[in-house]
Amino acid sequence: MAIISDFIKISKSDSCKHLSSGMSYSAFTQWAGFFIPDFDPNKKRNAGSPEDIEIRNEISSYTQMRVSSAHDILLLFCHAISESISENVTWINGTVNVDFLSKCKNPTEFLDTVKEACEKYSNKIKVRPFLGIDSDNENNLPLAEMLLDSDIFEGIELYGRKYAENPEKFLSIFKTARTKGIKSRISCIGFHGMQHQEDVFEIIRNLRPTHLLNPNIALNNDALKIFENGKICQQIFEMKKEFDVYIEFSPAPILSGNKSEQKARAIREFAEMGIPFSLCSEDMLFLNKSISEFAADLCNMGVFSIEEMSQLISDTPSAT
């Protein structure tokens, strides 16, 4: 049986960590100074479900309510980064949400805060900032374009569900990312309600992301037929060959309790087919799983051996 300490001792990477929700609930309450009413960090929620979206929006609103200055943002981000350090993570792609710009006096203060957070523990961990864009709030797109001109961000991340409804609205920001030569990630949670596989592939063809987060969430939706009988459909391999998309997996799809074993086995399928991927924590506050806990879970589900997992999380492919 794998235990968390098997993986804490390994120097590792975390390819996707949201710095505003990348800490344990206890660390969040320490920063916030209050508890979130009726929030149970151990409760399983189906990723992308109305309940999941509702609780994420609720916690986000409490976080925004608590933040009144750039210093508050700095302390919040530092909680997430310091927890990574305590877990022996040596580098992370840290997503910062463009929404926090409204809590700063001006864009320069926001950018300086991001830089300070990323550099504060530079002797212990490398933090590569990604700019997070909530597709459910497209009014922030012009602000995101402006912030990318600073050239401090090494990637963008598009999440939420609205991008699947109107992907054309996000063409410009992804083109900007390509022009600047930075990474671009799409969270596959947006594909949750789609009914046709070709519609998913069309979004990927048009936006041309460099990274896809949690494609195994598609197992929730039988209509997409991305995984059939525990196997990845051939179109995934063709898409990977055409666009060289890098894959990332967080605990989110597996923790829902809905087809959890199949979603975990899908990760193994990627490994067996030689498709490069990495594991990440994404949102520790919502998911209540560190990267080491996620690694131990996958081993105890029989997806990987401890030796395989040790190699997997200690690798840092250039694509990440």
mmCIF file of C-alpha atoms in Angstrom:
data_model
loop_
_atom_site.group_PDB
_atom_site.id
_atom_site.type_symbol
_atom_site.label_atom_id
_atom_site.label_comp_id
_atom_site.label_asym_id
_atom_site.label_seq_id
_atom_site.Cartn_x
_atom_site.Cartn_y
_atom_site.Cartn_z
ATOM 1 C CA MET A 1 0.000 0.000 0.000
ATOM 2 C CA ALA A 2 1.339 3.422 -0.943
ATOM 3 C CA ILE A 3 1.466 6.153 1.682
ATOM 4 C CA ILE A 4 1.838 9.886 1.242
ATOM 5 C CA SER A 5 5.364 9.927 2.655
ATOM 6 C CA ASP A 6 6.471 7.714 -0.248
ATOM 7 C CA PHE A 7 6.046 10.739 -2.506
ATOM 8 C CA ILE A 8 6.583 13.735 -0.221
ATOM 9 C CA LYS A 9 10.261 12.817 -0.037
ATOM 10 C CA ILE A 10 10.607 13.043 -3.827
ATOM 11 C CA SER A 11 11.496 16.366 -5.440
ATOM 12 C CA LYS A 12 8.609 16.916 -7.786
ATOM 13 C CA SER A 13 6.714 19.321 -10.040
ATOM 14 C CA ASP A 14 3.121 20.557 -10.018
ATOM 15 C CA SER A 15 2.209 21.598 -13.549
ATOM 16 C CA CYS A 16 -1.097 23.326 -12.670
ATOM 17 C CA LYS A 17 -1.792 24.983 -9.324
ATOM 18 C CA HIS A 18 -4.242 27.829 -8.804
ATOM 19 C CA LEU A 19 -2.544 30.198 -6.376
ATOM 20 C CA SER A 20 -5.826 31.575 -5.016
ATOM 21 C CA SER A 21 -7.107 28.093 -4.108
ATOM 22 C CA GLY A 22 -3.933 26.036 -3.970
ATOM 23 C CA MET A 23 -3.828 25.544 -0.231
ATOM 24 C CA SER A 24 -5.597 23.353 2.308
ATOM 25 C CA TYR A 25 -8.827 24.567 3.872
ATOM 26 C CA SER A 26 -7.040 25.038 7.208
ATOM 27 C CA ALA A 27 -4.455 27.293 5.548
ATOM 28 C CA PHE A 28 -7.232 29.208 3.782
ATOM 29 C CA THR A 29 -9.070 29.859 7.057
ATOM 30 C CA GLN A 30 -5.807 30.961 8.646
ATOM 31 C CA TRP A 31 -5.406 33.538 5.875
ATOM 32 C CA ALA A 32 -9.084 34.531 5.762
ATOM 33 C CA GLY A 33 -9.724 34.649 9.502
ATOM 34 C CA PHE A 34 -13.094 32.927 9.135
ATOM 35 C CA PHE A 35 -14.738 29.637 8.181
ATOM 36 C CA ILE A 36 -16.883 29.235 5.066
ATOM 37 C CA PRO A 37 -20.426 28.344 6.150
ATOM 38 C CA ASP A 38 -21.488 24.752 5.376
ATOM 39 C CA PHE A 39 -18.315 24.013 3.408
ATOM 40 C CA ASP A 40 -17.070 20.446 3.771
ATOM 41 C CA PRO A 41 -13.615 20.004 2.162
ATOM 42 C CA ASN A 42 -14.042 16.220 2.255
ATOM 43 C CA LYS A 43 -17.296 16.119 0.314
ATOM 44 C CA LYS A 44 -17.090 14.606 -3.162
ATOM 45 C CA ARG A 45 -18.556 16.655 -6.006
ATOM 46 C CA ASN A 46 -18.861 15.779 -9.662
ATOM 47 C CA ALA A 47 -16.410 18.086 -11.458
ATOM 48 C CA GLY A 48 -18.299 20.490 -13.682
ATOM 49 C CA SER A 49 -21.674 19.725 -12.123
ATOM 50 C CA PRO A 50 -23.978 22.571 -11.020
ATOM 51 C CA GLU A 51 -23.139 21.744 -7.387
ATOM 52 C CA ASP A 52 -19.403 21.909 -8.100
ATOM 53 C CA ILE A 53 -19.704 25.212 -9.961
ATOM 54 C CA GLU A 54 -21.873 26.656 -7.208
ATOM 55 C CA ILE A 55 -19.407 25.859 -4.414
ATOM 56 C CA ARG A 56 -16.466 27.127 -6.451
ATOM 57 C CA ASN A 57 -18.287 30.395 -7.116
ATOM 58 C CA GLU A 58 -19.231 30.682 -3.457
ATOM 59 C CA ILE A 59 -15.651 30.220 -2.246
ATOM 60 C CA SER A 60 -14.421 32.623 -4.912
ATOM 61 C CA SER A 61 -16.881 35.239 -3.680
ATOM 62 C CA TYR A 62 -15.698 34.768 -0.077
ATOM 63 C CA THR A 63 -12.094 35.083 -1.265
ATOM 64 C CA GLN A 64 -12.808 38.253 -3.205
ATOM 65 C CA MET A 65 -14.704 39.647 -0.229
ATOM 66 C CA ARG A 66 -11.697 39.026 2.047
ATOM 67 C CA VAL A 67 -9.200 40.678 -0.308
ATOM 68 C CA SER A 68 -8.963 44.436 0.082
ATOM 69 C CA SER A 69 -5.385 45.124 -0.996
ATOM 70 C CA ALA A 70 -2.447 43.872 -2.999
ATOM 71 C CA HIS A 71 -0.880 42.716 0.261
ATOM 72 C CA ASP A 72 -3.846 40.414 0.900
ATOM 73 C CA ILE A 73 -3.331 38.900 -2.557
ATOM 74 C CA LEU A 74 0.366 38.416 -1.867
ATOM 75 C CA LEU A 75 -0.301 36.571 1.398
ATOM 76 C CA LEU A 76 -2.948 34.379 -0.275
ATOM 77 C CA PHE A 77 -0.604 33.364 -3.088
ATOM 78 C CA CYS A 78 2.245 32.772 -0.641
ATOM 79 C CA HIS A 79 0.111 30.328 1.367
ATOM 80 C CA ALA A 80 -0.305 28.211 -1.767
ATOM 81 C CA ILE A 81 3.375 28.417 -2.687
ATOM 82 C CA SER A 82 4.627 27.635 0.822
ATOM 83 C CA GLU A 83 2.429 24.521 0.980
ATOM 84 C CA SER A 84 4.072 23.336 -2.226
ATOM 85 C CA ILE A 85 7.486 23.883 -0.680
ATOM 86 C CA SER A 86 6.493 21.837 2.391
ATOM 87 C CA GLU A 87 5.602 18.989 0.033
ATOM 88 C CA ASN A 88 9.024 19.101 -1.660
ATOM 89 C CA VAL A 89 7.681 20.577 -4.909
ATOM 90 C CA THR A 90 10.518 22.324 -6.715
ATOM 91 C CA TRP A 91 8.546 24.109 -9.438
ATOM 92 C CA ILE A 92 4.952 24.940 -10.248
ATOM 93 C CA ASN A 93 2.930 26.582 -12.972
ATOM 94 C CA GLY A 94 0.962 28.941 -10.750
ATOM 95 C CA THR A 95 -2.284 30.340 -12.144
ATOM 96 C CA VAL A 96 -3.368 33.801 -10.972
ATOM 97 C CA ASN A 97 -6.858 34.970 -11.842
ATOM 98 C CA VAL A 98 -7.252 38.212 -13.749
ATOM 99 C CA ASP A 99 -10.181 39.042 -11.418
ATOM 100 C CA PHE A 100 -7.706 40.036 -8.704
ATOM 101 C CA LEU A 101 -6.668 43.036 -10.768
ATOM 102 C CA SER A 102 -9.764 44.845 -9.475
ATOM 103 C CA LYS A 103 -8.382 44.624 -5.925
ATOM 104 C CA CYS A 104 -5.237 46.543 -6.834
ATOM 105 C CA LYS A 105 -4.765 50.263 -7.325
ATOM 106 C CA ASN A 106 -3.630 49.768 -10.910
ATOM 107 C CA PRO A 107 -2.261 47.087 -13.276
ATOM 108 C CA THR A 108 1.321 47.819 -12.236
ATOM 109 C CA GLU A 109 0.536 47.022 -8.602
ATOM 110 C CA PHE A 110 -1.126 43.768 -9.639
ATOM 111 C CA LEU A 111 1.835 42.732 -11.793
ATOM 112 C CA ASP A 112 4.312 43.687 -9.065
ATOM 113 C CA THR A 113 2.337 41.548 -6.590
ATOM 114 C CA VAL A 114 2.443 38.540 -8.928
ATOM 115 C CA LYS A 115 6.186 38.969 -9.427
ATOM 116 C CA GLU A 116 6.813 39.356 -5.692
ATOM 117 C CA ALA A 117 4.842 36.191 -4.897
ATOM 118 C CA CYS A 118 6.691 34.199 -7.553
ATOM 119 C CA GLU A 119 10.091 35.437 -6.403
ATOM 120 C CA LYS A 120 9.565 35.352 -2.632
ATOM 121 C CA TYR A 121 10.736 31.752 -2.246
ATOM 122 C CA SER A 122 12.900 31.604 -5.366
ATOM 123 C CA ASN A 123 15.716 29.873 -3.444
ATOM 124 C CA LYS A 124 13.352 26.959 -2.759
ATOM 125 C CA ILE A 125 10.890 26.783 -5.658
ATOM 126 C CA LYS A 126 10.476 27.993 -9.230
ATOM 127 C CA VAL A 127 7.043 29.562 -9.817
ATOM 128 C CA ARG A 128 6.025 30.173 -13.407
ATOM 129 C CA PRO A 129 2.972 32.480 -13.490
ATOM 130 C CA PHE A 130 -0.004 31.666 -15.729
ATOM 131 C CA LEU A 131 -2.806 34.179 -16.211
ATOM 132 C CA GLY A 132 -6.165 32.621 -15.390
ATOM 133 C CA ILE A 133 -9.186 33.639 -17.447
ATOM 134 C CA ASP A 134 -12.690 32.645 -16.358
ATOM 135 C CA SER A 135 -14.688 32.134 -19.544
ATOM 136 C CA ASP A 136 -17.875 32.791 -17.576
ATOM 137 C CA ASN A 137 -16.686 36.399 -17.209
ATOM 138 C CA GLU A 138 -15.639 37.404 -20.713
ATOM 139 C CA ASN A 139 -15.611 41.096 -19.759
ATOM 140 C CA ASN A 140 -12.107 40.498 -18.412
ATOM 141 C CA LEU A 141 -10.690 39.519 -21.813
ATOM 142 C CA PRO A 142 -9.445 43.038 -22.701
ATOM 143 C CA LEU A 143 -7.754 43.233 -19.294
ATOM 144 C CA ALA A 144 -6.118 39.865 -19.865
ATOM 145 C CA GLU A 145 -4.780 40.991 -23.240
ATOM 146 C CA MET A 146 -3.349 44.097 -21.597
ATOM 147 C CA LEU A 147 -1.691 42.121 -18.795
ATOM 148 C CA LEU A 148 -0.052 39.737 -21.256
ATOM 149 C CA ASP A 149 1.770 42.716 -22.750
ATOM 150 C CA SER A 150 3.783 42.862 -19.519
ATOM 151 C CA ASP A 151 5.545 39.655 -20.614
ATOM 152 C CA ILE A 152 5.755 38.338 -17.044
ATOM 153 C CA PHE A 153 3.303 35.507 -17.679
ATOM 154 C CA GLU A 154 4.567 32.209 -19.044
ATOM 155 C CA GLY A 155 1.134 30.925 -19.969
ATOM 156 C CA ILE A 156 -2.628 31.422 -19.899
ATOM 157 C CA GLU A 157 -5.363 29.165 -18.572
ATOM 158 C CA LEU A 158 -8.964 29.226 -19.772
ATOM 159 C CA TYR A 159 -11.499 27.656 -17.461
ATOM 160 C CA GLY A 160 -15.225 27.824 -16.744
ATOM 161 C CA ARG A 161 -17.840 26.492 -19.142
ATOM 162 C CA LYS A 162 -18.838 29.365 -21.417
ATOM 163 C CA TYR A 163 -15.905 28.990 -23.813
ATOM 164 C CA ALA A 164 -17.546 25.845 -25.170
ATOM 165 C CA GLU A 165 -20.609 27.905 -26.095
ATOM 166 C CA ASN A 166 -18.746 30.801 -27.732
ATOM 167 C CA PRO A 167 -15.160 29.693 -28.473
ATOM 168 C CA GLU A 168 -14.719 32.411 -31.109
ATOM 169 C CA LYS A 169 -14.610 35.042 -28.345
ATOM 170 C CA PHE A 170 -11.334 33.553 -27.107
ATOM 171 C CA LEU A 171 -9.519 33.253 -30.421
ATOM 172 C CA SER A 172 -7.658 36.531 -29.905
ATOM 173 C CA ILE A 173 -6.217 35.711 -26.474
ATOM 174 C CA PHE A 174 -4.958 32.334 -27.696
ATOM 175 C CA LYS A 175 -3.451 33.948 -30.773
ATOM 176 C CA THR A 176 -1.684 36.418 -28.470
ATOM 177 C CA ALA A 177 -0.288 33.509 -26.451
ATOM 178 C CA ARG A 178 1.051 31.862 -29.619
ATOM 179 C CA THR A 179 2.572 35.135 -30.808
ATOM 180 C CA LYS A 180 4.365 35.541 -27.497
ATOM 181 C CA GLY A 181 5.481 31.921 -27.474
ATOM 182 C CA ILE A 182 3.877 31.126 -24.117
ATOM 183 C CA LYS A 183 1.812 28.133 -22.993
ATOM 184 C CA SER A 184 -1.978 27.992 -23.228
ATOM 185 C CA ARG A 185 -4.171 25.639 -21.218
ATOM 186 C CA ILE A 186 -7.832 24.712 -21.569
ATOM 187 C CA SER A 187 -9.644 23.058 -18.684
ATOM 188 C CA CYS A 188 -11.768 20.295 -20.183
ATOM 189 C CA ILE A 189 -14.502 20.998 -17.663
ATOM 190 C CA GLY A 190 -15.975 23.220 -20.377
ATOM 191 C CA PHE A 191 -16.676 20.137 -22.484
ATOM 192 C CA HIS A 192 -18.869 18.703 -19.726
ATOM 193 C CA GLY A 193 -22.191 19.356 -21.447
ATOM 194 C CA MET A 194 -21.216 18.972 -25.096
ATOM 195 C CA GLN A 195 -22.935 16.303 -27.173
ATOM 196 C CA HIS A 196 -20.712 15.832 -30.205
ATOM 197 C CA GLN A 197 -17.089 14.733 -30.276
ATOM 198 C CA GLU A 198 -16.352 16.736 -33.411
ATOM 199 C CA ASP A 199 -17.470 19.958 -31.655
ATOM 200 C CA VAL A 200 -14.825 19.347 -28.985
ATOM 201 C CA PHE A 201 -12.117 18.753 -31.571
ATOM 202 C CA GLU A 202 -13.205 21.850 -33.496
ATOM 203 C CA ILE A 203 -12.666 24.036 -30.425
ATOM 204 C CA ILE A 204 -9.206 22.555 -29.949
ATOM 205 C CA ARG A 205 -8.364 23.058 -33.634
ATOM 206 C CA ASN A 206 -9.444 26.700 -33.503
ATOM 207 C CA LEU A 207 -7.964 27.731 -30.152
ATOM 208 C CA ARG A 208 -4.878 25.506 -30.540
ATOM 209 C CA PRO A 209 -4.000 25.192 -26.841
ATOM 210 C CA THR A 210 -0.649 23.752 -25.849
ATOM 211 C CA HIS A 211 -2.152 22.003 -22.792
ATOM 212 C CA LEU A 212 -5.388 20.178 -21.968
ATOM 213 C CA LEU A 213 -6.351 19.702 -18.322
ATOM 214 C CA ASN A 214 -8.359 16.613 -17.360
ATOM 215 C CA PRO A 215 -9.544 15.116 -20.667
ATOM 216 C CA ASN A 216 -10.666 12.070 -18.643
ATOM 217 C CA ILE A 217 -13.579 14.173 -17.389
ATOM 218 C CA ALA A 218 -15.170 13.268 -20.733
ATOM 219 C CA LEU A 219 -16.033 9.885 -19.238
ATOM 220 C CA ASN A 220 -18.947 11.698 -17.559
ATOM 221 C CA ASN A 221 -20.433 12.254 -20.997
ATOM 222 C CA ASP A 222 -21.094 9.073 -22.978
ATOM 223 C CA ALA A 223 -22.163 11.091 -26.021
ATOM 224 C CA LEU A 224 -18.588 12.307 -26.638
ATOM 225 C CA LYS A 225 -17.229 8.750 -27.014
ATOM 226 C CA ILE A 226 -13.697 9.918 -26.226
ATOM 227 C CA PHE A 227 -13.130 6.842 -24.065
ATOM 228 C CA GLU A 228 -14.832 3.597 -25.006
ATOM 229 C CA ASN A 229 -14.439 0.329 -23.120
ATOM 230 C CA GLY A 230 -11.562 1.809 -21.143
ATOM 231 C CA LYS A 231 -9.669 2.760 -24.274
ATOM 232 C CA ILE A 232 -8.872 6.152 -25.769
ATOM 233 C CA CYS A 233 -10.488 6.734 -29.157
ATOM 234 C CA GLN A 234 -8.161 6.956 -32.147
ATOM 235 C CA GLN A 235 -9.074 10.591 -32.770
ATOM 236 C CA ILE A 236 -7.260 11.590 -29.573
ATOM 237 C CA PHE A 237 -3.997 10.227 -30.934
ATOM 238 C CA GLU A 238 -4.584 11.976 -34.248
ATOM 239 C CA MET A 239 -5.282 15.249 -32.456
ATOM 240 C CA LYS A 240 -2.160 14.819 -30.336
ATOM 241 C CA LYS A 241 -0.098 14.251 -33.479
ATOM 242 C CA GLU A 242 -1.634 17.249 -35.273
ATOM 243 C CA PHE A 243 -1.346 19.825 -32.481
ATOM 244 C CA ASP A 244 1.170 18.309 -30.046
ATOM 245 C CA VAL A 245 -1.124 19.026 -27.091
ATOM 246 C CA TYR A 246 0.323 18.249 -23.664
ATOM 247 C CA ILE A 247 -1.987 16.501 -21.178
ATOM 248 C CA GLU A 248 -2.393 17.221 -17.456
ATOM 249 C CA PHE A 249 -4.428 15.335 -14.861
ATOM 250 C CA SER A 250 -5.634 16.621 -11.492
ATOM 251 C CA PRO A 251 -7.674 14.722 -8.867
ATOM 252 C CA ALA A 252 -10.898 16.530 -9.873
ATOM 253 C CA PRO A 253 -12.472 13.962 -12.252
ATOM 254 C CA ILE A 254 -11.635 11.012 -9.999
ATOM 255 C CA LEU A 255 -12.915 12.486 -6.737
ATOM 256 C CA SER A 256 -16.480 12.841 -7.949
ATOM 257 C CA GLY A 257 -17.300 9.187 -7.336
ATOM 258 C CA ASN A 258 -18.785 9.023 -10.840
ATOM 259 C CA LYS A 259 -16.855 6.462 -12.918
ATOM 260 C CA SER A 260 -13.821 7.181 -10.735
ATOM 261 C CA GLU A 261 -12.052 3.921 -11.514
ATOM 262 C CA GLN A 262 -12.504 4.364 -15.273
ATOM 263 C CA LYS A 263 -11.165 7.921 -15.100
ATOM 264 C CA ALA A 264 -8.120 6.736 -13.194
ATOM 265 C CA ARG A 265 -7.549 3.883 -15.651
ATOM 266 C CA ALA A 266 -7.713 6.386 -18.505
ATOM 267 C CA ILE A 267 -4.546 7.977 -17.092
ATOM 268 C CA ARG A 268 -2.851 4.601 -17.334
ATOM 269 C CA GLU A 269 -4.026 4.344 -20.929
ATOM 270 C CA PHE A 270 -2.227 7.587 -21.772
ATOM 271 C CA ALA A 271 0.952 6.203 -20.212
ATOM 272 C CA GLU A 272 0.746 2.914 -22.083
ATOM 273 C CA MET A 273 0.228 4.706 -25.399
ATOM 274 C CA GLY A 274 3.299 6.847 -24.772
ATOM 275 C CA ILE A 275 1.381 10.129 -24.594
ATOM 276 C CA PRO A 276 3.329 12.602 -22.406
ATOM 277 C CA PHE A 277 1.387 13.911 -19.425
ATOM 278 C CA SER A 278 1.868 15.199 -15.907
ATOM 279 C CA LEU A 279 -0.048 15.146 -12.643
ATOM 280 C CA CYS A 280 -1.072 18.341 -10.888
ATOM 281 C CA SER A 281 -2.997 19.453 -7.811
ATOM 282 C CA GLU A 282 -4.992 22.228 -9.569
ATOM 283 C CA ASP A 283 -7.211 23.357 -6.661
ATOM 284 C CA MET A 284 -6.233 21.912 -3.293
ATOM 285 C CA LEU A 285 -8.853 24.003 -1.503
ATOM 286 C CA PHE A 286 -11.705 22.439 -3.496
ATOM 287 C CA LEU A 287 -10.210 18.988 -4.051
ATOM 288 C CA ASN A 288 -8.498 18.484 -0.684
ATOM 289 C CA LYS A 289 -5.650 16.587 -2.351
ATOM 290 C CA SER A 290 -1.978 17.463 -2.598
ATOM 291 C CA ILE A 291 0.120 16.128 -5.469
ATOM 292 C CA SER A 292 1.589 13.481 -3.117
ATOM 293 C CA GLU A 293 -1.860 12.392 -1.941
ATOM 294 C CA PHE A 294 -3.032 12.154 -5.547
ATOM 295 C CA ALA A 295 -0.012 10.021 -6.407
ATOM 296 C CA ALA A 296 -0.672 7.673 -3.471
ATOM 297 C CA ASP A 297 -4.351 7.362 -4.427
ATOM 298 C CA LEU A 298 -3.520 6.304 -7.989
ATOM 299 C CA CYS A 299 -1.114 3.663 -6.691
ATOM 300 C CA ASN A 300 -3.654 2.305 -4.215
ATOM 301 C CA MET A 301 -6.239 2.102 -6.999
ATOM 302 C CA GLY A 302 -3.801 -0.143 -8.866
ATOM 303 C CA VAL A 303 -3.222 2.326 -11.699
ATOM 304 C CA PHE A 304 0.549 2.666 -11.168
ATOM 305 C CA SER A 305 3.166 0.990 -9.025
ATOM 306 C CA ILE A 306 5.026 3.083 -6.466
ATOM 307 C CA GLU A 307 8.143 2.856 -8.636
ATOM 308 C CA GLU A 308 6.274 4.018 -11.754
ATOM 309 C CA MET A 309 4.653 6.870 -9.891
ATOM 310 C CA SER A 310 7.932 7.989 -8.328
ATOM 311 C CA GLN A 311 9.412 8.295 -11.795
ATOM 312 C CA LEU A 312 6.344 10.002 -13.164
ATOM 313 C CA ILE A 313 6.075 12.824 -10.642
ATOM 314 C CA SER A 314 9.826 13.432 -10.454
ATOM 315 C CA ASP A 315 10.124 13.903 -14.208
ATOM 316 C CA THR A 316 9.898 17.466 -15.500
ATOM 317 C CA PRO A 317 9.402 17.256 -19.295
ATOM 318 C CA SER A 318 10.175 20.454 -21.165
ATOM 319 C CA ALA A 319 6.610 20.510 -22.511
ATOM 320 C CA THR A 320 5.226 21.304 -19.089
#
